[in-house]
XYZ file of C-alpha atoms in Angstrom:
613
model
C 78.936 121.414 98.500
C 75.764 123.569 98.821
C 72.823 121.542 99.795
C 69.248 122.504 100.404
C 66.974 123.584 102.989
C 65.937 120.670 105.650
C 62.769 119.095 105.862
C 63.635 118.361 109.856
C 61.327 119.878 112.294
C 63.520 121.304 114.870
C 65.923 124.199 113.519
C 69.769 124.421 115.139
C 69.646 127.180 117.412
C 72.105 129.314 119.398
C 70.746 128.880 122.291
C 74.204 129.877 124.983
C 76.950 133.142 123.958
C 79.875 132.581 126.119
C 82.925 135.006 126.715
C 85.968 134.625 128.610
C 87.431 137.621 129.270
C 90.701 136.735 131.192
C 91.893 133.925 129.278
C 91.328 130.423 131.569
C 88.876 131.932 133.923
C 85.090 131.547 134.347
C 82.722 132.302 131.600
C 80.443 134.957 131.222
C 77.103 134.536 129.403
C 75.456 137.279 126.987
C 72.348 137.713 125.229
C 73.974 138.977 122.393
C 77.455 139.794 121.099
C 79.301 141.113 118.206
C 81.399 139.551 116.429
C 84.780 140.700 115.123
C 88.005 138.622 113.126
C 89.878 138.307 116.110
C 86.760 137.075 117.700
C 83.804 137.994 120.449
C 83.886 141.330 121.823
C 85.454 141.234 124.931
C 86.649 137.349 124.724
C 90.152 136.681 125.827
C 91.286 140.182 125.941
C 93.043 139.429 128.802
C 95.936 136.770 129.760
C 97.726 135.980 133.126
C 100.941 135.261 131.974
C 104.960 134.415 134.031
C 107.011 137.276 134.145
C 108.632 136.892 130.893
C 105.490 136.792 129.043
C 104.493 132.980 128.639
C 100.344 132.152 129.145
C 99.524 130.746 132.512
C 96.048 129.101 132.319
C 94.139 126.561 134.473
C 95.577 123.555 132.767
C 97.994 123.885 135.454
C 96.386 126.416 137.882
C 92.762 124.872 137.739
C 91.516 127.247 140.767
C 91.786 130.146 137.681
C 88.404 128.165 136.618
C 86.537 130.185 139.832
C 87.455 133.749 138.807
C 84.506 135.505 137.643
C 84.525 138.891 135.561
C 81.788 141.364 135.419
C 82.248 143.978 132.383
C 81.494 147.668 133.134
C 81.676 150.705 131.135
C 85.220 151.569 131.964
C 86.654 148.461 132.092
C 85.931 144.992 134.275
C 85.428 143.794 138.199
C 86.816 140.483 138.719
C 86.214 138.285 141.868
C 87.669 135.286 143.796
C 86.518 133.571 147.423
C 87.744 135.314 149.998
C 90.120 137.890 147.943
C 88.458 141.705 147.821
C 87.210 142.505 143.915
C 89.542 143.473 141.501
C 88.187 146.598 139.762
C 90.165 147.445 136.631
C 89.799 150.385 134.433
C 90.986 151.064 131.050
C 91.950 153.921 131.532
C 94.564 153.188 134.216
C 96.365 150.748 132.440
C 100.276 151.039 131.936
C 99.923 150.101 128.650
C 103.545 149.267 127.970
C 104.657 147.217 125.398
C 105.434 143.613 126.703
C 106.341 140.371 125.006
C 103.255 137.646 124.902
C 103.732 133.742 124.283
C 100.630 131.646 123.491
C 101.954 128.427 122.452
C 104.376 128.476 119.812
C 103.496 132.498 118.560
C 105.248 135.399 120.214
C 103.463 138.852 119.665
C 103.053 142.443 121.553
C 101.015 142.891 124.137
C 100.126 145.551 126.860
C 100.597 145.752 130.242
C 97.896 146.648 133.232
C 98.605 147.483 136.159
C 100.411 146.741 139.383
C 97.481 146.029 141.989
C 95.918 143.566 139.103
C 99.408 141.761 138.604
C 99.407 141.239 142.544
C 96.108 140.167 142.983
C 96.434 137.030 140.178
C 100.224 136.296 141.962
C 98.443 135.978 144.615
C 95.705 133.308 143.428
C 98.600 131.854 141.383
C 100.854 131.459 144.196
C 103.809 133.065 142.679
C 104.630 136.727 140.359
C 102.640 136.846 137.418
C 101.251 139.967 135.422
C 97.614 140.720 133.592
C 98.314 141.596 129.930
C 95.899 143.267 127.773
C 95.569 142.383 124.184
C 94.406 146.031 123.006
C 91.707 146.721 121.266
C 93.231 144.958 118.361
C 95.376 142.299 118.584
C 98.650 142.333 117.239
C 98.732 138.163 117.475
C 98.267 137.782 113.514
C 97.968 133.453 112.922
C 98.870 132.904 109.056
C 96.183 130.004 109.246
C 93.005 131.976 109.427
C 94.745 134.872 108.090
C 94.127 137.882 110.344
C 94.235 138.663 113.882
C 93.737 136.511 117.275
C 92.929 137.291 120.711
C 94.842 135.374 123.450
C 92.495 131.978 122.490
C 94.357 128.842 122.499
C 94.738 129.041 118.656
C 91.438 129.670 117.061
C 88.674 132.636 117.271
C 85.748 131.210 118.427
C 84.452 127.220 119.461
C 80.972 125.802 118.955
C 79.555 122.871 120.386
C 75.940 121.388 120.608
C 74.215 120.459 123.427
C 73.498 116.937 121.948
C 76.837 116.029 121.937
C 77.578 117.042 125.068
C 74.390 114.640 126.354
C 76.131 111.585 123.935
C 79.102 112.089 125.940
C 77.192 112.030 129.271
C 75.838 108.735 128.384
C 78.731 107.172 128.209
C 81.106 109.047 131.294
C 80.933 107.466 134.052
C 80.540 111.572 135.340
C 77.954 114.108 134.569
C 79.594 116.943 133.163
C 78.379 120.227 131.988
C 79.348 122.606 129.257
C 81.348 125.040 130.972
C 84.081 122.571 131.295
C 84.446 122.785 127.383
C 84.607 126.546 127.480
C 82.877 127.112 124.408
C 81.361 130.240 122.942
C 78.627 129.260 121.050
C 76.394 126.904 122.195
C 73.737 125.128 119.565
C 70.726 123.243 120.417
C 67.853 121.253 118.695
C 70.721 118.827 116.780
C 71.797 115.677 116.752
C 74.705 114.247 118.722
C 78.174 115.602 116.807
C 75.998 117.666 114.125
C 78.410 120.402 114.374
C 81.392 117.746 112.977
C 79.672 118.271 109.431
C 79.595 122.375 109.074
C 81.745 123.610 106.896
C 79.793 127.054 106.589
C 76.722 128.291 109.274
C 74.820 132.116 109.447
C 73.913 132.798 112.493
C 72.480 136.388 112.897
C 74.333 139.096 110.863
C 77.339 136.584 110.782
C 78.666 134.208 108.420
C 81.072 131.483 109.918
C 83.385 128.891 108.646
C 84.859 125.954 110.324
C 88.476 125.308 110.135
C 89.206 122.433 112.551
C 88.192 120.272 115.434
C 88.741 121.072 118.706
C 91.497 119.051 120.395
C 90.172 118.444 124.167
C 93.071 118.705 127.046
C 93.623 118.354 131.136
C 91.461 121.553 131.091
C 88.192 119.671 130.383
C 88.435 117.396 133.741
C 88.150 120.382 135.926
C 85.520 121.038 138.325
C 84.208 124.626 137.269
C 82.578 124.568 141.168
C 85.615 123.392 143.127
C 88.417 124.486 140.681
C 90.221 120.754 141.158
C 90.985 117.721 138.641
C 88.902 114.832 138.118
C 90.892 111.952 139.917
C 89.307 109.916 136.914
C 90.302 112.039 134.643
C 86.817 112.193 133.184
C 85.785 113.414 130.881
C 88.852 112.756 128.840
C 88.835 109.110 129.700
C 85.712 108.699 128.067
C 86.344 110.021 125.258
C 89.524 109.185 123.969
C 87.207 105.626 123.566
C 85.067 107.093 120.801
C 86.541 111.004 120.088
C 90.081 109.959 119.358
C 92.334 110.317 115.914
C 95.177 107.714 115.304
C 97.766 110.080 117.406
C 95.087 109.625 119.928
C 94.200 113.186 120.231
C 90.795 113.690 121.844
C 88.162 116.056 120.187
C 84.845 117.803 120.660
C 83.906 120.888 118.838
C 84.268 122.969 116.329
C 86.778 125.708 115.832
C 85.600 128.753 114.158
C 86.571 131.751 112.484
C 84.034 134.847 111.006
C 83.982 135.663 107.490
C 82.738 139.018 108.443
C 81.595 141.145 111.323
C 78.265 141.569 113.061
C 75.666 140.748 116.034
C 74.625 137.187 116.832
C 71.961 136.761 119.451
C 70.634 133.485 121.558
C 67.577 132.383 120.201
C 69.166 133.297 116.559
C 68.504 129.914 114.003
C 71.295 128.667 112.615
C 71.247 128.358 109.039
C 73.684 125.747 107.550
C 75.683 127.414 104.181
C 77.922 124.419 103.262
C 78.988 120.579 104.665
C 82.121 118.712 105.091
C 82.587 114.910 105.433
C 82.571 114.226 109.179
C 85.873 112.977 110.967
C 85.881 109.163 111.480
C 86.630 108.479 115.012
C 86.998 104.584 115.694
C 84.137 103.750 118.495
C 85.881 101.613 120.963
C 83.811 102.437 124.402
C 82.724 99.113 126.418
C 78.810 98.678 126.816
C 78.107 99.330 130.139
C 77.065 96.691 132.321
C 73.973 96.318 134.586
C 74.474 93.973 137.601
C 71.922 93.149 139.525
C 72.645 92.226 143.655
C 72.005 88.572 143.835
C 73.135 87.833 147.316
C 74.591 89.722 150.649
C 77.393 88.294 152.547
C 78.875 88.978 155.557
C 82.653 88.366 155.821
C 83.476 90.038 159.041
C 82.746 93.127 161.052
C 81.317 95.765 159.334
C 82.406 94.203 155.316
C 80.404 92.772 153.013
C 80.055 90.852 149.671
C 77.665 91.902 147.420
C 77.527 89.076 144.593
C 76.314 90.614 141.085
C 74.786 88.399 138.550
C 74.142 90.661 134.387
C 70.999 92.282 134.741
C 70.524 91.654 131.202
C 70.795 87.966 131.946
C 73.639 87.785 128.931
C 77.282 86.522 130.160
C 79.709 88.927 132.055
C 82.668 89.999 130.368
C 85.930 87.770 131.755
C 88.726 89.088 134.042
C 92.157 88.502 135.058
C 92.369 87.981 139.339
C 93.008 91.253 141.107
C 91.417 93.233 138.751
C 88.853 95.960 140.139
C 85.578 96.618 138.724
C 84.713 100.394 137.997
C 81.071 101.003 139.169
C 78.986 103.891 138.566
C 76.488 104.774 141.601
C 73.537 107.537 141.489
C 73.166 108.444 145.238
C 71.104 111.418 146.112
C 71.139 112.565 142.986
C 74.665 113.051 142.139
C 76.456 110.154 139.866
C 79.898 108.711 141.806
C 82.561 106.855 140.210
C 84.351 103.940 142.635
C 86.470 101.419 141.610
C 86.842 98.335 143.906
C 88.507 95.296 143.392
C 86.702 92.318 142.167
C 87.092 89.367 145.171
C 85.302 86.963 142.847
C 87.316 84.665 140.675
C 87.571 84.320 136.898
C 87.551 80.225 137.680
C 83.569 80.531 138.805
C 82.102 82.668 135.921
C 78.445 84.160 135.900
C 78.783 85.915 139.178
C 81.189 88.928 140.265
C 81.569 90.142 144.008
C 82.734 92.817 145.577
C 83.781 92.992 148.951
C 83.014 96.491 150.595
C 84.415 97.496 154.146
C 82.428 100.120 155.598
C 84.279 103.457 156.410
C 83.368 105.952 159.292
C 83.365 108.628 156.720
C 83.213 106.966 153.417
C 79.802 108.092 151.070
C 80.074 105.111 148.747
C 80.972 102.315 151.010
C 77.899 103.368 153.774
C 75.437 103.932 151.194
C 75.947 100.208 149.573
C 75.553 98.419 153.495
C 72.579 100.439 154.388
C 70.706 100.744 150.682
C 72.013 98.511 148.336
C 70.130 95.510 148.723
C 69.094 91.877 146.759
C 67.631 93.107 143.760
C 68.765 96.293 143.052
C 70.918 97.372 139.874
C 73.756 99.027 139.027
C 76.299 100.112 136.291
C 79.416 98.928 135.999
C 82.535 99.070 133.091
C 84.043 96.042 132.221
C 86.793 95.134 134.849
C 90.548 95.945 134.192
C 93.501 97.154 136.198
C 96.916 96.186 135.933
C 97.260 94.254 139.196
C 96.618 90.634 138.983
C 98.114 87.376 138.997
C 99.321 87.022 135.672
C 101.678 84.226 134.475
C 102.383 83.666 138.427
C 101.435 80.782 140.666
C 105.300 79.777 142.178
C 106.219 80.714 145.346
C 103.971 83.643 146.092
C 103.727 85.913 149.139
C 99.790 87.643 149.041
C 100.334 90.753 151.733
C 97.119 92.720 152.462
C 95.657 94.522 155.603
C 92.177 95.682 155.743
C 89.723 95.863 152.651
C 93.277 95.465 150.960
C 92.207 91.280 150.996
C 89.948 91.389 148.377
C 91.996 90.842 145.340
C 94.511 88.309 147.047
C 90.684 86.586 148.130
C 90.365 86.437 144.340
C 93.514 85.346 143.781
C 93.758 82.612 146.240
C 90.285 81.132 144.642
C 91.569 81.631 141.427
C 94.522 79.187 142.226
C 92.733 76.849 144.770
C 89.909 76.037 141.529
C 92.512 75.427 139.403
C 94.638 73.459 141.562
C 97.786 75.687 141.647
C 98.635 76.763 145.211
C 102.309 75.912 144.978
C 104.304 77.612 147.970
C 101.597 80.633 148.471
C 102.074 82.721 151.815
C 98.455 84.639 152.382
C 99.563 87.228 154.640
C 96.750 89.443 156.059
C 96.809 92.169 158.725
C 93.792 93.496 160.712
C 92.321 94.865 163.945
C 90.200 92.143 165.954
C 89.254 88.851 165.162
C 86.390 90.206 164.310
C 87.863 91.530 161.435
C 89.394 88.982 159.419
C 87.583 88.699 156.363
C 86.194 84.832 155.420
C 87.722 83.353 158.235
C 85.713 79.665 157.600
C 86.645 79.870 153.935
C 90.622 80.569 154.389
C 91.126 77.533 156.820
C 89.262 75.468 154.715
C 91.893 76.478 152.104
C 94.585 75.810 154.287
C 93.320 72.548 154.928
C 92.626 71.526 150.945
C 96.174 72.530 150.731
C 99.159 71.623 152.310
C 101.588 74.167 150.028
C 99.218 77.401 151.595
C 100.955 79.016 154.728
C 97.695 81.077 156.410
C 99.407 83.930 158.259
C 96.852 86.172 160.190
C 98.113 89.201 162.525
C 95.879 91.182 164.295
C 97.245 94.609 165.468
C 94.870 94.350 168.592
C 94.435 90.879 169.754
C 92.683 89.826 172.813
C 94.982 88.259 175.449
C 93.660 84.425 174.405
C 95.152 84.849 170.298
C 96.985 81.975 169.334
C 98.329 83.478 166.202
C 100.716 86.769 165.308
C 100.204 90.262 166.419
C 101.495 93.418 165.657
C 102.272 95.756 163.124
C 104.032 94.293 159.953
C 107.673 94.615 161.034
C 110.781 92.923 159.562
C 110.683 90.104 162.246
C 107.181 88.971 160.543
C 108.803 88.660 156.838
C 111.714 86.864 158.468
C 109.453 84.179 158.858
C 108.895 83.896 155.557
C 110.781 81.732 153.781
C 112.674 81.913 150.201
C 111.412 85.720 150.594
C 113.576 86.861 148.076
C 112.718 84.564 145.285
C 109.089 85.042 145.927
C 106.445 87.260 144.014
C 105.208 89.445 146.366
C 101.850 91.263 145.446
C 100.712 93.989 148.433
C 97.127 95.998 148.694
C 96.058 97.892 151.367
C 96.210 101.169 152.957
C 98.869 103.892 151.603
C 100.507 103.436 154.897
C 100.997 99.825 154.835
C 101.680 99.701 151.218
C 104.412 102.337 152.124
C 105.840 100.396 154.796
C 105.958 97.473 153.082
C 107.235 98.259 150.407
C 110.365 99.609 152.535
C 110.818 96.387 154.404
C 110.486 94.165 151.203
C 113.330 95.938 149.460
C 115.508 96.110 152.317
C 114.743 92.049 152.804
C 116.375 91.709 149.667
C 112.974 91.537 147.207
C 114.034 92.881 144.221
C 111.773 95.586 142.491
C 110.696 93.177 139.033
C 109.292 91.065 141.759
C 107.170 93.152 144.298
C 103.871 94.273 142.430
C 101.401 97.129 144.442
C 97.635 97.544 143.880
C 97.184 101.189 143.286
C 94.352 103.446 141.239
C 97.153 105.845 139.418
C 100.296 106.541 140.261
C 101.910 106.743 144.040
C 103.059 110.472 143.102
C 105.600 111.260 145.906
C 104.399 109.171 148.526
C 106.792 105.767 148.208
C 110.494 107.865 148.247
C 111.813 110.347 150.164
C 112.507 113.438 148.465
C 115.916 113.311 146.402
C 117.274 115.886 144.439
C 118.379 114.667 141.065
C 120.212 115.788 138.162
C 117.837 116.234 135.015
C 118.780 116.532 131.435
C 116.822 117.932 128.756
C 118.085 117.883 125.221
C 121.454 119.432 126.992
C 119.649 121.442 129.040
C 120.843 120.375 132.734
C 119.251 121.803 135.890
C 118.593 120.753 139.212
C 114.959 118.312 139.880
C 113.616 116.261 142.114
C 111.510 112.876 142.130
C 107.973 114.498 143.215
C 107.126 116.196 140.262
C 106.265 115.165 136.364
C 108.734 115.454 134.249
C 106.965 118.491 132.528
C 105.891 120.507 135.464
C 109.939 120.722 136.414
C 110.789 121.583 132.539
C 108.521 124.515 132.986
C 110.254 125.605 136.009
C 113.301 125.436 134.816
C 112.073 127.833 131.768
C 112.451 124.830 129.332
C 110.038 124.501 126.595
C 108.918 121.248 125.722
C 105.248 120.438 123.729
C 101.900 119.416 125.061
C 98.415 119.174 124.989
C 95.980 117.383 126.586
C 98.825 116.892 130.429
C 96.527 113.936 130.996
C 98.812 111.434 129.005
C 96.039 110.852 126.480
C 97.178 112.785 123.546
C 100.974 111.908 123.261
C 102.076 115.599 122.247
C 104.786 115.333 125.046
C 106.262 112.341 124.295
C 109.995 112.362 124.780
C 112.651 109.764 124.674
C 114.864 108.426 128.246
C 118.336 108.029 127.241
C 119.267 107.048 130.415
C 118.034 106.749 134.145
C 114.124 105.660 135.443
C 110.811 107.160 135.526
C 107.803 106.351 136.800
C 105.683 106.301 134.072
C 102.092 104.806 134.573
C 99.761 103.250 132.812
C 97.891 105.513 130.204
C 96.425 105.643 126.613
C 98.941 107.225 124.490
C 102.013 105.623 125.059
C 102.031 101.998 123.550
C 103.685 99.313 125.148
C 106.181 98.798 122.395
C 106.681 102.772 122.979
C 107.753 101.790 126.447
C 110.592 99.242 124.935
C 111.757 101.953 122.949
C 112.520 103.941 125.971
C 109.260 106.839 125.076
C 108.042 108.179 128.323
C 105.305 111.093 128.527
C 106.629 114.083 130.203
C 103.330 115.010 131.495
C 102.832 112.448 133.798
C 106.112 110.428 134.364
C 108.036 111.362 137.285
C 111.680 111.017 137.729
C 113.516 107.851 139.873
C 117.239 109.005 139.326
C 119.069 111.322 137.308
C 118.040 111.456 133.935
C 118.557 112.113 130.145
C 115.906 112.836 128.031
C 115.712 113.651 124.660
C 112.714 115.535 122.675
C-alpha cells in the first residue's frame, strides 16, 4: 500500500555503510557506496572455502571475525595478530575456474592465489583456498532473480539502531552492531521499524525487502576476542521475543536493489511502501531488581547475600537447586553469573546466594568487597534443571566447596517441610574453617534423626574428630543402600569428575545420579572412545568429544543448519539407535526427545550411533 509522507519529527537515516569483503571477516565502514544487483561494491567478493569448494565462515571458525581488509587500487591488504599482511592484487590472481558451495547453491567461482590460500590455512588451522567471485557473479538465486555475491542468501541486510538498543535492554550482555554484520545501518526509528518496509529510497537507490533475517551462532561472537558467548547471548535473548513457531530467531531486514546507484551516510530514508509486521510471541521474563537485605558469613572467605524485590512486589517461585542468573555492571562493563540459589522455596520473600570468594574470580571479589546492604541488582527469574524434584527418599547430597549451596537449599527445603527421610549430606572442604553453616547443619542433624551429617576436610588439623581426605571409594562405602539412593553432586569439575567415576563403579546407576552443571560437560566426564557413527547410511569413524554436526562435516557429510546454537531446530535429526548427550535447549521439545529427535549441532555422541535426517 502507498501511504503518505510522516508528520514525525525525526527522519530514518542511514547513518553506518558496512562491507565485508572476505565473506565472515571484519567489516569495513564507507562513507558512501554503490550499489549493484548482486549487491555493495566490493561486499563478499571473496570466500574462504575447504578444498572442494564448500564456504568456511566464522560460525565455526569465529577467530575469522578479527581479519580486517583494507581496499586499494589494485586489489586488498588483509591483516591478522601476529601474521605479516596479506597484500593481494587483482591482477595476480589464478583465476581458474573452481566449484563454489554456499549453502544449498553450487556455482563458478575463481581462484587467487597460492600465498593467500596459505595464509587463511593457516588462521583456519587446516588447507583452505580464497575464491574470488569476479566482477560478476555467476551465483544466479531464482528468488530475487539475478545475481548474488557469496552473502549467506540475500544481497544486502538493514537493521536500525533502535532495535538493536530494544534488544540491549533485555540481554543480559551489551552487544554492538557488528555482531549482526549488517550493511546498512538506519537511525532516528523506532525499535523494529525496519520489520514494516516493504519499499525504502535511500540516495539514488530504490530497495525492496524480501525477508527477515534469520539470526545464527554467528551473532554470539565477540568481534574483539573472536570467541563464543558461553551464554550464548545474544541469541538467548532473543529467541524470547524474535522467534517464529519453528523457533527461528530474527533481526533485520534482507534486501535486494531494484536498480543501481550511490547511497551515502547521512542520506534520509524515504519509505515507498509497508508490509504488515511479523508477529513474534513476547515471552521474555521482567527482570528483577533485588535489593541486599542482609550479609552473612558462613565460613572463611563465603558469604550470603539475602535479596529481598526491590520493587517490593513478590519474587517469582523456584524449584531447590535452581541458580539465579544475575546481571552485574562493574567498572563499566555488564557481566552475566549464574549462581545457585541456597535459599529455599519453603521461606518465600527472600532469595540468597551464597558466594565463595576466588583468588582470581572478578564477580565473586567484587560482591565481598562492594556489594553491600542496600544496594540493587538485576536478576532473571531462577531456573536450571538441577533440583530436587519429585525426590525426598533415600538421598545422598555430595558437594565440595561453593558446590553446597544448592544441597543447603535442598536440605531446608526438606527440613521445612518435614521430609528428611534417609538423606546423607555429604560435603568436602579444606579447614574447618571452611565448612559452610556449620551451627545450622548440626542443628539439622539434631531436628532429625533420618539426616547422616558427613563432613571431610582434605586438610584437617591433627585434633578432627570427623573424616578426612579426598572423596575415595572407602568414603561411599560407608554409605549405605548407595545404590538405591538418588545421588545429586555439585562442585568443582574435578570432583564432579571423580565422582561421578566412583558412583558408577559403586553400582549407582546413571537414571539415578543427577550433576549440577551450566551447559553441557563437553568431553570432560569420558575418556575418549572411538565410535562407529551412522548417518542416513553414511558410516565413518567418530568419537564422543565432538557434536554430532561438527564430525558430519568432517566426514564430508552434508546435513542442514542454521543458527549451531540449538535454538532454531534446522538440524534436527532422528537417533535410531545408540545415546547422545543432548542438553537442554530451546528448540527441541520434550516430547521431541521421546520421539528419539536430537539436534546435531549440539548433541554429542555416547556409543555408536544411527541417525537418520
Amino acid at each position: 500500500m502507498e501511504i503518505t509522507v510522516s508528520q514525525s519529527s525525526t527522519i530514518p537515516t542511514l547513518s553506518h555503510i558496512h562491507v565485508y569483503p572476505v565473506k565472515s571477516i571484519a567489516a569495513l565502514t564507507q562513507s558512501q557506496a554503490w550499489v549493484e544487483k548482486q549487491g555493495l561494491a566490493f561486499d563478499r567478493r571473496f570466500m574462504v572455502a575447504s578444498d572442494d569448494g564448500a564456504m568456511i565462515t566464522a560460525r565455526k571458525y569465529p577467530q575469522m571475525v578479527k581479519i580486517n581488509a583494507t581496499l586499494t587500487m589494485t586489489g586488498l591488504v588483509l591483516q591478522y595478530s601476529n601474521k605479516a599482511d596479506l597484500v593481494l592484487q587483482y591482477a595476480d590472481f589464478d583465476m581458474k575456474d573452481a566449484v563454489a558451495t554456499v549453502w544449498n547453491d553450487n556455482f563458478n567461482a575463481h581462484t587467487t592465489t597460492v600465498i593467500a590460500n596459505q595464509w587463511f590455512s593457516d588462521i583456519i588451522g587446516h588447507s583452505v583456498q580464497l575464491l574470488f567471485c569476479g566482477q560478476q557473479s555467476q551465483r544466479v538465486r531464482p528468488k530475487i532473480g539475478h545475481n548474488v555475491s557469496f552473502a549467506d542468501g540475500y544481497p544486502l541486510l538493514i537493521i536500525s539502531e533502535a532495535s538493536l538498543a530494544a534488544l540491549n535492554e533485555r540481554s543480559s550482555e551489551q552487544h554492538t552492531m557488528a555482531q549482526f554484520r549488517t550493511n546498512l545501518v538506519v537511525s532516528n526509528t523506532d525499535a523494529f521499524a525496519e520489520d514494516g518496509w516493504k519499499r525504502i529510497r535511500i540516495g539514488e537507490v530504490e530497495f525492496e525487502a524480501v525477508k527477515p533475517c534469520a539470526r545464527c551462532i554467528l551473532t554470539t561472537v565477540n568481534p574483539l576476542t573472536g570467541e563464543f558467548s558461553p551464554l550464548k547471548e545474544p541469541l538467548k535473548t532473543m529467541v524470547t521475543f524474535r522467534a517464529d513457531a519453528q523457533g527461528e530467531v530474527f533481526l533485520g531486514q534482507n534486501l535486494v536493489a531494484i536498480n543501481e546507484g550511490i547511497i551515502r551516510a547521512g542520506d534520509e530514508i524515504e519509505i515507498l511502501e509497508t508490509q504488515p509486521k511479523p508477529v513474534y510471541v513476547d515471552n521474555i521474563a521482567t527482570k528483577l531488581q533485588l535489593t541486599c537485605v542482609e550479609r552473612e558469613e558462613i565460613a572463611a572467605d563465603f558469604t550470603t547475600f539475602w535479596l529481598e524485590s526491590h520493587q517490593q512486589s513478590s519474587l517469582p517461585t523456584y524449584l531447590p537447586g535452581q541458580h539465579l542468573p544475575l546481571q552485574l555492571e562493574i567498572n563499566g562493563e555488564f557481566i552475566s553469573r549464574r549462581y545457585t540459589l541456597s535459599s529455599s522455596p519453603s521461606r518465600p520473600g527472600r532469595y540468597a546466594i551464597s558466594v565463595k570468594r576466588i583468588d582470581d574470580g572478578r564477580v565473586s571479589n567484587w560482591l565481598h568487597q562492594y556489594f553491600q546492604v542496600g544496594d540493587v541488582l538485576v536478576a532473571d527469574k531462577p531456573n536450571g534443571d538441577f533440583h530436587l524434584g519429585v525426590h525426598t527418599d533415600k538421598l545422598l547430597l555430595l558437594s565440595a566447596g561453593s558446590g553446597i549451596t544448592p544441597m543447603l537449599s535442598m536440605l531446608r527445603y526438606l527440613s521445612d517441610n518435614d521430609n528428611i527421610r534417609d538423606v546423607v549430606f555429604y560435603h568436602q572442604c579444606s579447614t574447618e574453617a571452611d565448612i559452610p553453616s556449620q551451627q545450622e547443619l548440626h542443628q539439622l542433624e539434631n531436628m532429625h534423626p533420618s539426616l547422616d551429617l558427613r563432613i571431610v576436610l582434605s586438610q584437617p588439623r591433627r585434633d578432627w574428630q570427623g573424616e578426612s581426605g579426598r572423596l575415595s571409594l572407602s568414603h561411599l562405602a560407608m554409605i549405605s543402600d548407595l545404590d538405591k539412593r538418588q545421588v545429586f553432586v555439585c562442585g568443582p569439575d574435578a570432583f564432579m569428575v571423580a565422582a561421578k567415576k566412583l558412583l558408577l563403579k559403586m553400582g549407582v546407576a546413571p537414571a539415578r545420579y543427577h550433576q549440577e552443571a551450566f551447559g553441557p560437560l563437553r568431553g570432560t566426564l569420558s575418556p575418549k572412545q572411538t565410535l562407529k557413527l551412522n548417518i542416513n547410511g553414511h558410516i565413518f569413524s567418530g568419537d564422543n568429544q565432538k557434536t554430532l554436526l561438527e564430525q558430519a562435516e568432517t566426514a564430508g557429510i552434508g546435513l542442514n543448519y542454521s543458527c549451531r546454537a540449538g535454538f532454531c531446530g534446522v538440524c534436527k535429526v532422528t537417533l535410531a539407535s545408540g545415546q547422545v548427550e543432548q542438553p537442554d535447549v530451546p528448540a527441541l521439545l520434550p516430547q521431541e526427545r521421546l520421539q528419539g529427535k536430537v539436534l546435531a549441532c549440539c548433541c554429542i555422541p555416547k556409543t555408536d550411533l544411527k541417525i537418520i535426517q
